[in-house]
Amino acid sequence: MSNPTVVVVTGVSSGIGRAAAQTFAKRGCRVFGTVRSIANAISLPGVELVEMDVRDDVSVKAGIQSIVERAGRIDVLVNNAGTSLIGAVEETGASEAASLFDTNVLSILRTAQAVLPHMRAQRSGRIVNVSSVLGFLPAPYMGIYSASKHAVEGLTESLDHEVRQFGVRVTLVQPSFTRTNLDVNAPQASSKIPAYDRERGLASRAVVDSVKGAPAPDGVAKTIVEAALGNWRMRRTPGGQAALLSKLRRFMPAGPVDASLRKAFGLG
């Protein structure tokens, strides 16, 4: 019997990461899921939990090394862990932006640097970075989050060019709003400017309403598994709104796309 594919998924406490880890396990993979605290984590059948804080260099290195020691290799890394932030660009502090980039972008740098020596040595591997439709279609009052996902897109494409010589490929998954707690409970910029209150409130309610009416994470999880185990493609968008927005961005004139986006966020 061949050895199962070894998969690492970051951020499996809830939402997309949890659904992805379960889907990999059902496919017969050996799955390691990272959580910030084992003590506070809810067990996940078929998934081996690993304590790892993606914002901490030492924690990431130790977590990845423990997986290699237990499994002997890592075939797939899924960078799913992330956070969100709502607020006008003008009212978002540099420290808030830095914290979000630390979680959404630098975490990918840390995990990639930790797994790549092993993938290079085995001459194979796949890294899947979970981006967002906001990585190609920036949204009002989510400027810093959109910027972080644009950074993920650029980092991913550059990294793929660099590591394919070693049999390693890097790919993106770009979901739209998904029914998870990430956007419903998204923190807001702390130094609010009253001039933005009306539009920020409209945009925030539009986000919450979109999430409540969005599909469950299962569809995104399936797309992540396809990106990890299927033929390589640089970008995959789950079916539905994400795929539609991708087509609109590519083929529609900028004016109608802009107007449609403002309407979707309640800005008229």
PDB file of N, CA and C in Angstrom, residues 139-223:
ATOM      1  N   ALA A 139     -12.308  46.095  -2.307  1.00  0.00           N
ATOM      2  CA  ALA A 139     -13.621  46.516  -1.826  1.00  0.00           C
ATOM      3  C   ALA A 139     -13.497  47.748  -0.941  1.00  0.00           C
ATOM      4  N   PRO A 140     -14.488  48.637  -0.987  1.00  0.00           N
ATOM      5  CA  PRO A 140     -14.470  49.814  -0.107  1.00  0.00           C
ATOM      6  C   PRO A 140     -14.568  49.396   1.354  1.00  0.00           C
ATOM      7  N   TYR A 141     -13.832  50.105   2.189  1.00  0.00           N
ATOM      8  CA  TYR A 141     -13.797  49.875   3.637  1.00  0.00           C
ATOM      9  C   TYR A 141     -13.188  48.529   4.013  1.00  0.00           C
ATOM     10  N   MET A 142     -12.536  47.902   3.074  1.00  0.00           N
ATOM     11  CA  MET A 142     -11.743  46.701   3.346  1.00  0.00           C
ATOM     12  C   MET A 142     -10.389  46.844   2.649  1.00  0.00           C
ATOM     13  N   GLY A 143      -9.881  48.068   2.624  1.00  0.00           N
ATOM     14  CA  GLY A 143      -8.679  48.378   1.859  1.00  0.00           C
ATOM     15  C   GLY A 143      -7.441  47.634   2.327  1.00  0.00           C
ATOM     16  N   ILE A 144      -7.238  47.548   3.643  1.00  0.00           N
ATOM     17  CA  ILE A 144      -6.034  46.886   4.151  1.00  0.00           C
ATOM     18  C   ILE A 144      -6.141  45.378   3.939  1.00  0.00           C
ATOM     19  N   TYR A 145      -7.330  44.827   4.153  1.00  0.00           N
ATOM     20  CA  TYR A 145      -7.529  43.397   3.881  1.00  0.00           C
ATOM     21  C   TYR A 145      -7.305  43.111   2.397  1.00  0.00           C
ATOM     22  N   SER A 146      -7.877  43.949   1.526  1.00  0.00           N
ATOM     23  CA  SER A 146      -7.681  43.777   0.083  1.00  0.00           C
ATOM     24  C   SER A 146      -6.195  43.868  -0.272  1.00  0.00           C
ATOM     25  N   ALA A 147      -5.499  44.818   0.334  1.00  0.00           N
ATOM     26  CA  ALA A 147      -4.065  44.969   0.063  1.00  0.00           C
ATOM     27  C   ALA A 147      -3.300  43.717   0.476  1.00  0.00           C
ATOM     28  N   SER A 148      -3.691  43.123   1.600  1.00  0.00           N
ATOM     29  CA  SER A 148      -3.000  41.911   2.055  1.00  0.00           C
ATOM     30  C   SER A 148      -3.214  40.764   1.078  1.00  0.00           C
ATOM     31  N   LYS A 149      -4.404  40.668   0.526  1.00  0.00           N
ATOM     32  CA  LYS A 149      -4.678  39.584  -0.419  1.00  0.00           C
ATOM     33  C   LYS A 149      -4.024  39.847  -1.769  1.00  0.00           C
ATOM     34  N   HIS A 150      -3.895  41.118  -2.171  1.00  0.00           N
ATOM     35  CA  HIS A 150      -3.096  41.432  -3.356  1.00  0.00           C
ATOM     36  C   HIS A 150      -1.648  41.002  -3.138  1.00  0.00           C
ATOM     37  N   ALA A 151      -1.143  41.215  -1.931  1.00  0.00           N
ATOM     38  CA  ALA A 151       0.230  40.797  -1.611  1.00  0.00           C
ATOM     39  C   ALA A 151       0.369  39.285  -1.687  1.00  0.00           C
ATOM     40  N   VAL A 152      -0.640  38.565  -1.208  1.00  0.00           N
ATOM     41  CA  VAL A 152      -0.622  37.099  -1.279  1.00  0.00           C
ATOM     42  C   VAL A 152      -0.555  36.646  -2.735  1.00  0.00           C
ATOM     43  N   GLU A 153      -1.302  37.331  -3.594  1.00  0.00           N
ATOM     44  CA  GLU A 153      -1.308  36.966  -5.015  1.00  0.00           C
ATOM     45  C   GLU A 153       0.084  37.161  -5.632  1.00  0.00           C
ATOM     46  N   GLY A 154       0.703  38.304  -5.363  1.00  0.00           N
ATOM     47  CA  GLY A 154       2.027  38.562  -5.929  1.00  0.00           C
ATOM     48  C   GLY A 154       3.086  37.619  -5.375  1.00  0.00           C
ATOM     49  N   LEU A 155       3.039  37.380  -4.075  1.00  0.00           N
ATOM     50  CA  LEU A 155       3.984  36.472  -3.444  1.00  0.00           C
ATOM     51  C   LEU A 155       3.863  35.070  -4.031  1.00  0.00           C
ATOM     52  N   THR A 156       2.630  34.637  -4.242  1.00  0.00           N
ATOM     53  CA  THR A 156       2.383  33.282  -4.747  1.00  0.00           C
ATOM     54  C   THR A 156       2.926  33.104  -6.155  1.00  0.00           C
ATOM     55  N   GLU A 157       2.650  34.054  -7.031  1.00  0.00           N
ATOM     56  CA  GLU A 157       3.130  33.927  -8.410  1.00  0.00           C
ATOM     57  C   GLU A 157       4.662  33.935  -8.457  1.00  0.00           C
ATOM     58  N   SER A 158       5.278  34.829  -7.704  1.00  0.00           N
ATOM     59  CA  SER A 158       6.746  34.881  -7.697  1.00  0.00           C
ATOM     60  C   SER A 158       7.338  33.591  -7.145  1.00  0.00           C
ATOM     61  N   LEU A 159       6.770  33.102  -6.033  1.00  0.00           N
ATOM     62  CA  LEU A 159       7.285  31.891  -5.410  1.00  0.00           C
ATOM     63  C   LEU A 159       7.163  30.694  -6.347  1.00  0.00           C
ATOM     64  N   ASP A 160       6.068  30.624  -7.077  1.00  0.00           N
ATOM     65  CA  ASP A 160       5.888  29.494  -7.998  1.00  0.00           C
ATOM     66  C   ASP A 160       6.969  29.482  -9.078  1.00  0.00           C
ATOM     67  N   HIS A 161       7.328  30.657  -9.580  1.00  0.00           N
ATOM     68  CA  HIS A 161       8.414  30.718 -10.571  1.00  0.00           C
ATOM     69  C   HIS A 161       9.715  30.180  -9.996  1.00  0.00           C
ATOM     70  N   GLU A 162       9.964  30.482  -8.727  1.00  0.00           N
ATOM     71  CA  GLU A 162      11.244  30.160  -8.118  1.00  0.00           C
ATOM     72  C   GLU A 162      11.391  28.673  -7.768  1.00  0.00           C
ATOM     73  N   VAL A 163      10.293  28.030  -7.364  1.00  0.00           N
ATOM     74  CA  VAL A 163      10.422  26.674  -6.810  1.00  0.00           C
ATOM     75  C   VAL A 163      10.010  25.565  -7.772  1.00  0.00           C
ATOM     76  N   ARG A 164       9.473  25.913  -8.931  1.00  0.00           N
ATOM     77  CA  ARG A 164       9.062  24.834  -9.843  1.00  0.00           C
ATOM     78  C   ARG A 164      10.256  24.019 -10.334  1.00  0.00           C
ATOM     79  N   GLN A 165      11.467  24.622 -10.295  1.00  0.00           N
ATOM     80  CA  GLN A 165      12.675  23.879 -10.688  1.00  0.00           C
ATOM     81  C   GLN A 165      12.945  22.689  -9.763  1.00  0.00           C
ATOM     82  N   PHE A 166      12.319  22.713  -8.569  1.00  0.00           N
ATOM     83  CA  PHE A 166      12.519  21.632  -7.601  1.00  0.00           C
ATOM     84  C   PHE A 166      11.333  20.661  -7.562  1.00  0.00           C
ATOM     85  N   GLY A 167      10.425  20.789  -8.522  1.00  0.00           N
ATOM     86  CA  GLY A 167       9.254  19.925  -8.528  1.00  0.00           C
ATOM     87  C   GLY A 167       8.151  20.393  -7.601  1.00  0.00           C
ATOM     88  N   VAL A 168       8.241  21.632  -7.130  1.00  0.00           N
ATOM     89  CA  VAL A 168       7.250  22.206  -6.216  1.00  0.00           C
ATOM     90  C   VAL A 168       6.436  23.252  -6.976  1.00  0.00           C
ATOM     91  N   ARG A 169       5.118  23.244  -6.783  1.00  0.00           N
ATOM     92  CA  ARG A 169       4.264  24.255  -7.409  1.00  0.00           C
ATOM     93  C   ARG A 169       3.449  24.968  -6.339  1.00  0.00           C
ATOM     94  N   VAL A 170       3.133  26.220  -6.623  1.00  0.00           N
ATOM     95  CA  VAL A 170       2.390  27.063  -5.682  1.00  0.00           C
ATOM     96  C   VAL A 170       1.165  27.593  -6.404  1.00  0.00           C
ATOM     97  N   THR A 171       0.031  27.627  -5.707  1.00  0.00           N
ATOM     98  CA  THR A 171      -1.223  27.970  -6.362  1.00  0.00           C
ATOM     99  C   THR A 171      -2.127  28.772  -5.432  1.00  0.00           C
ATOM    100  N   LEU A 172      -3.126  29.414  -6.010  1.00  0.00           N
ATOM    101  CA  LEU A 172      -4.046  30.276  -5.276  1.00  0.00           C
ATOM    102  C   LEU A 172      -5.479  29.745  -5.339  1.00  0.00           C
ATOM    103  N   VAL A 173      -6.208  29.911  -4.251  1.00  0.00           N
ATOM    104  CA  VAL A 173      -7.657  29.699  -4.244  1.00  0.00           C
ATOM    105  C   VAL A 173      -8.292  31.019  -3.833  1.00  0.00           C
ATOM    106  N   GLN A 174      -9.301  31.459  -4.598  1.00  0.00           N
ATOM    107  CA  GLN A 174      -9.867  32.793  -4.408  1.00  0.00           C
ATOM    108  C   GLN A 174     -11.373  32.712  -4.091  1.00  0.00           C
ATOM    109  N   PRO A 175     -11.718  32.453  -2.843  1.00  0.00           N
ATOM    110  CA  PRO A 175     -13.141  32.397  -2.493  1.00  0.00           C
ATOM    111  C   PRO A 175     -13.770  33.774  -2.396  1.00  0.00           C
ATOM    112  N   SER A 176     -15.079  33.810  -2.541  1.00  0.00           N
ATOM    113  CA  SER A 176     -15.855  35.012  -2.254  1.00  0.00           C
ATOM    114  C   SER A 176     -16.372  34.892  -0.823  1.00  0.00           C
ATOM    115  N   PHE A 177     -17.379  35.683  -0.466  1.00  0.00           N
ATOM    116  CA  PHE A 177     -17.934  35.585   0.882  1.00  0.00           C
ATOM    117  C   PHE A 177     -18.373  34.151   1.160  1.00  0.00           C
ATOM    118  N   THR A 178     -18.018  33.671   2.332  1.00  0.00           N
ATOM    119  CA  THR A 178     -18.314  32.310   2.753  1.00  0.00           C
ATOM    120  C   THR A 178     -18.928  32.377   4.141  1.00  0.00           C
ATOM    121  N   ARG A 179     -19.855  31.493   4.431  1.00  0.00           N
ATOM    122  CA  ARG A 179     -20.563  31.552   5.709  1.00  0.00           C
ATOM    123  C   ARG A 179     -19.673  31.054   6.846  1.00  0.00           C
ATOM    124  N   THR A 180     -18.811  31.939   7.320  1.00  0.00           N
ATOM    125  CA  THR A 180     -17.931  31.659   8.460  1.00  0.00           C
ATOM    126  C   THR A 180     -17.987  32.863   9.392  1.00  0.00           C
ATOM    127  N   ASN A 181     -17.293  32.761  10.518  1.00  0.00           N
ATOM    128  CA  ASN A 181     -17.282  33.864  11.476  1.00  0.00           C
ATOM    129  C   ASN A 181     -16.276  34.954  11.115  1.00  0.00           C
ATOM    130  N   LEU A 182     -15.422  34.699  10.104  1.00  0.00           N
ATOM    131  CA  LEU A 182     -14.341  35.633   9.806  1.00  0.00           C
ATOM    132  C   LEU A 182     -14.857  37.025   9.488  1.00  0.00           C
ATOM    133  N   ASP A 183     -15.819  37.130   8.567  1.00  0.00           N
ATOM    134  CA  ASP A 183     -16.310  38.445   8.160  1.00  0.00           C
ATOM    135  C   ASP A 183     -17.432  38.954   9.052  1.00  0.00           C
ATOM    136  N   VAL A 184     -18.254  38.031   9.578  1.00  0.00           N
ATOM    137  CA  VAL A 184     -19.335  38.459  10.472  1.00  0.00           C
ATOM    138  C   VAL A 184     -18.757  39.133  11.711  1.00  0.00           C
ATOM    139  N   ASN A 185     -17.673  38.574  12.218  1.00  0.00           N
ATOM    140  CA  ASN A 185     -17.039  39.100  13.431  1.00  0.00           C
ATOM    141  C   ASN A 185     -15.783  39.917  13.137  1.00  0.00           C
ATOM    142  N   ALA A 186     -15.668  40.436  11.923  1.00  0.00           N
ATOM    143  CA  ALA A 186     -14.462  41.172  11.541  1.00  0.00           C
ATOM    144  C   ALA A 186     -14.270  42.395  12.436  1.00  0.00           C
ATOM    145  N   PRO A 187     -13.063  42.588  12.964  1.00  0.00           N
ATOM    146  CA  PRO A 187     -12.812  43.784  13.770  1.00  0.00           C
ATOM    147  C   PRO A 187     -12.853  45.036  12.912  1.00  0.00           C
ATOM    148  N   GLN A 188     -13.117  46.168  13.546  1.00  0.00           N
ATOM    149  CA  GLN A 188     -13.144  47.436  12.836  1.00  0.00           C
ATOM    150  C   GLN A 188     -11.973  48.300  13.282  1.00  0.00           C
ATOM    151  N   ALA A 189     -11.540  49.162  12.387  1.00  0.00           N
ATOM    152  CA  ALA A 189     -10.453  50.083  12.707  1.00  0.00           C
ATOM    153  C   ALA A 189     -10.797  50.853  13.978  1.00  0.00           C
ATOM    154  N   SER A 190      -9.832  51.011  14.850  1.00  0.00           N
ATOM    155  CA  SER A 190     -10.119  51.548  16.186  1.00  0.00           C
ATOM    156  C   SER A 190     -10.295  53.064  16.210  1.00  0.00           C
ATOM    157  N   SER A 191      -9.610  53.789  15.330  1.00  0.00           N
ATOM    158  CA  SER A 191      -9.685  55.258  15.349  1.00  0.00           C
ATOM    159  C   SER A 191     -10.660  55.747  14.296  1.00  0.00           C
ATOM    160  N   LYS A 192     -11.940  55.637  14.600  1.00  0.00           N
ATOM    161  CA  LYS A 192     -12.967  55.976  13.607  1.00  0.00           C
ATOM    162  C   LYS A 192     -13.045  57.482  13.370  1.00  0.00           C
ATOM    163  N   ILE A 193     -13.250  57.847  12.116  1.00  0.00           N
ATOM    164  CA  ILE A 193     -13.431  59.237  11.707  1.00  0.00           C
ATOM    165  C   ILE A 193     -14.914  59.417  11.379  1.00  0.00           C
ATOM    166  N   PRO A 194     -15.615  60.303  12.092  1.00  0.00           N
ATOM    167  CA  PRO A 194     -17.066  60.425  11.917  1.00  0.00           C
ATOM    168  C   PRO A 194     -17.520  60.655  10.482  1.00  0.00           C
ATOM    169  N   ALA A 195     -16.695  61.324   9.677  1.00  0.00           N
ATOM    170  CA  ALA A 195     -17.086  61.607   8.293  1.00  0.00           C
ATOM    171  C   ALA A 195     -17.357  60.329   7.504  1.00  0.00           C
ATOM    172  N   TYR A 196     -16.776  59.210   7.937  1.00  0.00           N
ATOM    173  CA  TYR A 196     -16.970  57.952   7.228  1.00  0.00           C
ATOM    174  C   TYR A 196     -18.086  57.098   7.830  1.00  0.00           C
ATOM    175  N   ASP A 197     -18.712  57.545   8.910  1.00  0.00           N
ATOM    176  CA  ASP A 197     -19.645  56.689   9.651  1.00  0.00           C
ATOM    177  C   ASP A 197     -20.765  56.130   8.778  1.00  0.00           C
ATOM    178  N   ARG A 198     -21.393  56.995   7.977  1.00  0.00           N
ATOM    179  CA  ARG A 198     -22.564  56.541   7.212  1.00  0.00           C
ATOM    180  C   ARG A 198     -22.184  55.458   6.214  1.00  0.00           C
ATOM    181  N   GLU A 199     -21.191  55.719   5.384  1.00  0.00           N
ATOM    182  CA  GLU A 199     -20.822  54.737   4.359  1.00  0.00           C
ATOM    183  C   GLU A 199     -20.196  53.486   4.976  1.00  0.00           C
ATOM    184  N   ARG A 200     -19.390  53.671   6.030  1.00  0.00           N
ATOM    185  CA  ARG A 200     -18.795  52.512   6.674  1.00  0.00           C
ATOM    186  C   ARG A 200     -19.882  51.592   7.242  1.00  0.00           C
ATOM    187  N   GLY A 201     -20.906  52.199   7.833  1.00  0.00           N
ATOM    188  CA  GLY A 201     -22.018  51.420   8.363  1.00  0.00           C
ATOM    189  C   GLY A 201     -22.743  50.656   7.270  1.00  0.00           C
ATOM    190  N   LEU A 202     -22.958  51.306   6.132  1.00  0.00           N
ATOM    191  CA  LEU A 202     -23.621  50.632   5.006  1.00  0.00           C
ATOM    192  C   LEU A 202     -22.780  49.462   4.505  1.00  0.00           C
ATOM    193  N   ALA A 203     -21.482  49.705   4.366  1.00  0.00           N
ATOM    194  CA  ALA A 203     -20.587  48.650   3.877  1.00  0.00           C
ATOM    195  C   ALA A 203     -20.516  47.486   4.867  1.00  0.00           C
ATOM    196  N   SER A 204     -20.446  47.795   6.150  1.00  0.00           N
ATOM    197  CA  SER A 204     -20.379  46.745   7.168  1.00  0.00           C
ATOM    198  C   SER A 204     -21.623  45.877   7.146  1.00  0.00           C
ATOM    199  N   ARG A 205     -22.780  46.507   7.033  1.00  0.00           N
ATOM    200  CA  ARG A 205     -24.036  45.728   6.982  1.00  0.00           C
ATOM    201  C   ARG A 205     -24.093  44.889   5.713  1.00  0.00           C
ATOM    202  N   ALA A 206     -23.583  45.432   4.615  1.00  0.00           N
ATOM    203  CA  ALA A 206     -23.576  44.670   3.363  1.00  0.00           C
ATOM    204  C   ALA A 206     -22.700  43.427   3.494  1.00  0.00           C
ATOM    205  N   VAL A 207     -21.561  43.557   4.183  1.00  0.00           N
ATOM    206  CA  VAL A 207     -20.680  42.410   4.393  1.00  0.00           C
ATOM    207  C   VAL A 207     -21.384  41.346   5.224  1.00  0.00           C
ATOM    208  N   VAL A 208     -21.995  41.768   6.340  1.00  0.00           N
ATOM    209  CA  VAL A 208     -22.681  40.817   7.218  1.00  0.00           C
ATOM    210  C   VAL A 208     -23.819  40.116   6.471  1.00  0.00           C
ATOM    211  N   ASP A 209     -24.605  40.875   5.719  1.00  0.00           N
ATOM    212  CA  ASP A 209     -25.713  40.279   4.968  1.00  0.00           C
ATOM    213  C   ASP A 209     -25.202  39.307   3.912  1.00  0.00           C
ATOM    214  N   SER A 210     -24.096  39.660   3.250  1.00  0.00           N
ATOM    215  CA  SER A 210     -23.525  38.782   2.222  1.00  0.00           C
ATOM    216  C   SER A 210     -23.040  37.477   2.829  1.00  0.00           C
ATOM    217  N   VAL A 211     -22.411  37.567   4.001  1.00  0.00           N
ATOM    218  CA  VAL A 211     -21.895  36.362   4.660  1.00  0.00           C
ATOM    219  C   VAL A 211     -23.049  35.470   5.110  1.00  0.00           C
ATOM    220  N   LYS A 212     -24.083  36.082   5.672  1.00  0.00           N
ATOM    221  CA  LYS A 212     -25.221  35.285   6.160  1.00  0.00           C
ATOM    222  C   LYS A 212     -25.906  34.545   5.016  1.00  0.00           C
ATOM    223  N   GLY A 213     -25.891  35.132   3.823  1.00  0.00           N
ATOM    224  CA  GLY A 213     -26.524  34.494   2.674  1.00  0.00           C
ATOM    225  C   GLY A 213     -25.573  33.685   1.817  1.00  0.00           C
ATOM    226  N   ALA A 214     -24.326  33.589   2.251  1.00  0.00           N
ATOM    227  CA  ALA A 214     -23.293  32.899   1.467  1.00  0.00           C
ATOM    228  C   ALA A 214     -23.343  31.390   1.700  1.00  0.00           C
ATOM    229  N   PRO A 215     -22.735  30.624   0.799  1.00  0.00           N
ATOM    230  CA  PRO A 215     -22.682  29.169   0.995  1.00  0.00           C
ATOM    231  C   PRO A 215     -21.749  28.782   2.130  1.00  0.00           C
ATOM    232  N   ALA A 216     -21.927  27.584   2.648  1.00  0.00           N
ATOM    233  CA  ALA A 216     -21.053  27.036   3.693  1.00  0.00           C
ATOM    234  C   ALA A 216     -19.658  26.814   3.118  1.00  0.00           C
ATOM    235  N   PRO A 217     -18.664  26.581   3.975  1.00  0.00           N
ATOM    236  CA  PRO A 217     -17.276  26.463   3.507  1.00  0.00           C
ATOM    237  C   PRO A 217     -16.978  25.222   2.672  1.00  0.00           C
ATOM    238  N   ASP A 218     -17.907  24.286   2.568  1.00  0.00           N
ATOM    239  CA  ASP A 218     -17.622  23.020   1.892  1.00  0.00           C
ATOM    240  C   ASP A 218     -17.169  23.186   0.447  1.00  0.00           C
ATOM    241  N   GLY A 219     -17.790  24.134  -0.273  1.00  0.00           N
ATOM    242  CA  GLY A 219     -17.414  24.347  -1.666  1.00  0.00           C
ATOM    243  C   GLY A 219     -16.000  24.864  -1.809  1.00  0.00           C
ATOM    244  N   VAL A 220     -15.617  25.780  -0.910  1.00  0.00           N
ATOM    245  CA  VAL A 220     -14.249  26.292  -0.926  1.00  0.00           C
ATOM    246  C   VAL A 220     -13.271  25.179  -0.561  1.00  0.00           C
ATOM    247  N   ALA A 221     -13.661  24.359   0.428  1.00  0.00           N
ATOM    248  CA  ALA A 221     -12.806  23.243   0.847  1.00  0.00           C
ATOM    249  C   ALA A 221     -12.549  22.291  -0.317  1.00  0.00           C
ATOM    250  N   LYS A 222     -13.582  22.000  -1.086  1.00  0.00           N
ATOM    251  CA  LYS A 222     -13.432  21.116  -2.251  1.00  0.00           C
ATOM    252  C   LYS A 222     -12.460  21.724  -3.264  1.00  0.00           C
ATOM    253  N   THR A 223     -12.571  23.044  -3.481  1.00  0.00           N
ATOM    254  CA  THR A 223     -11.677  23.723  -4.419  1.00  0.00           C
ATOM    255  C   THR A 223     -10.234  23.681  -3.925  1.00  0.00           C
TER     256      THR A 223
END
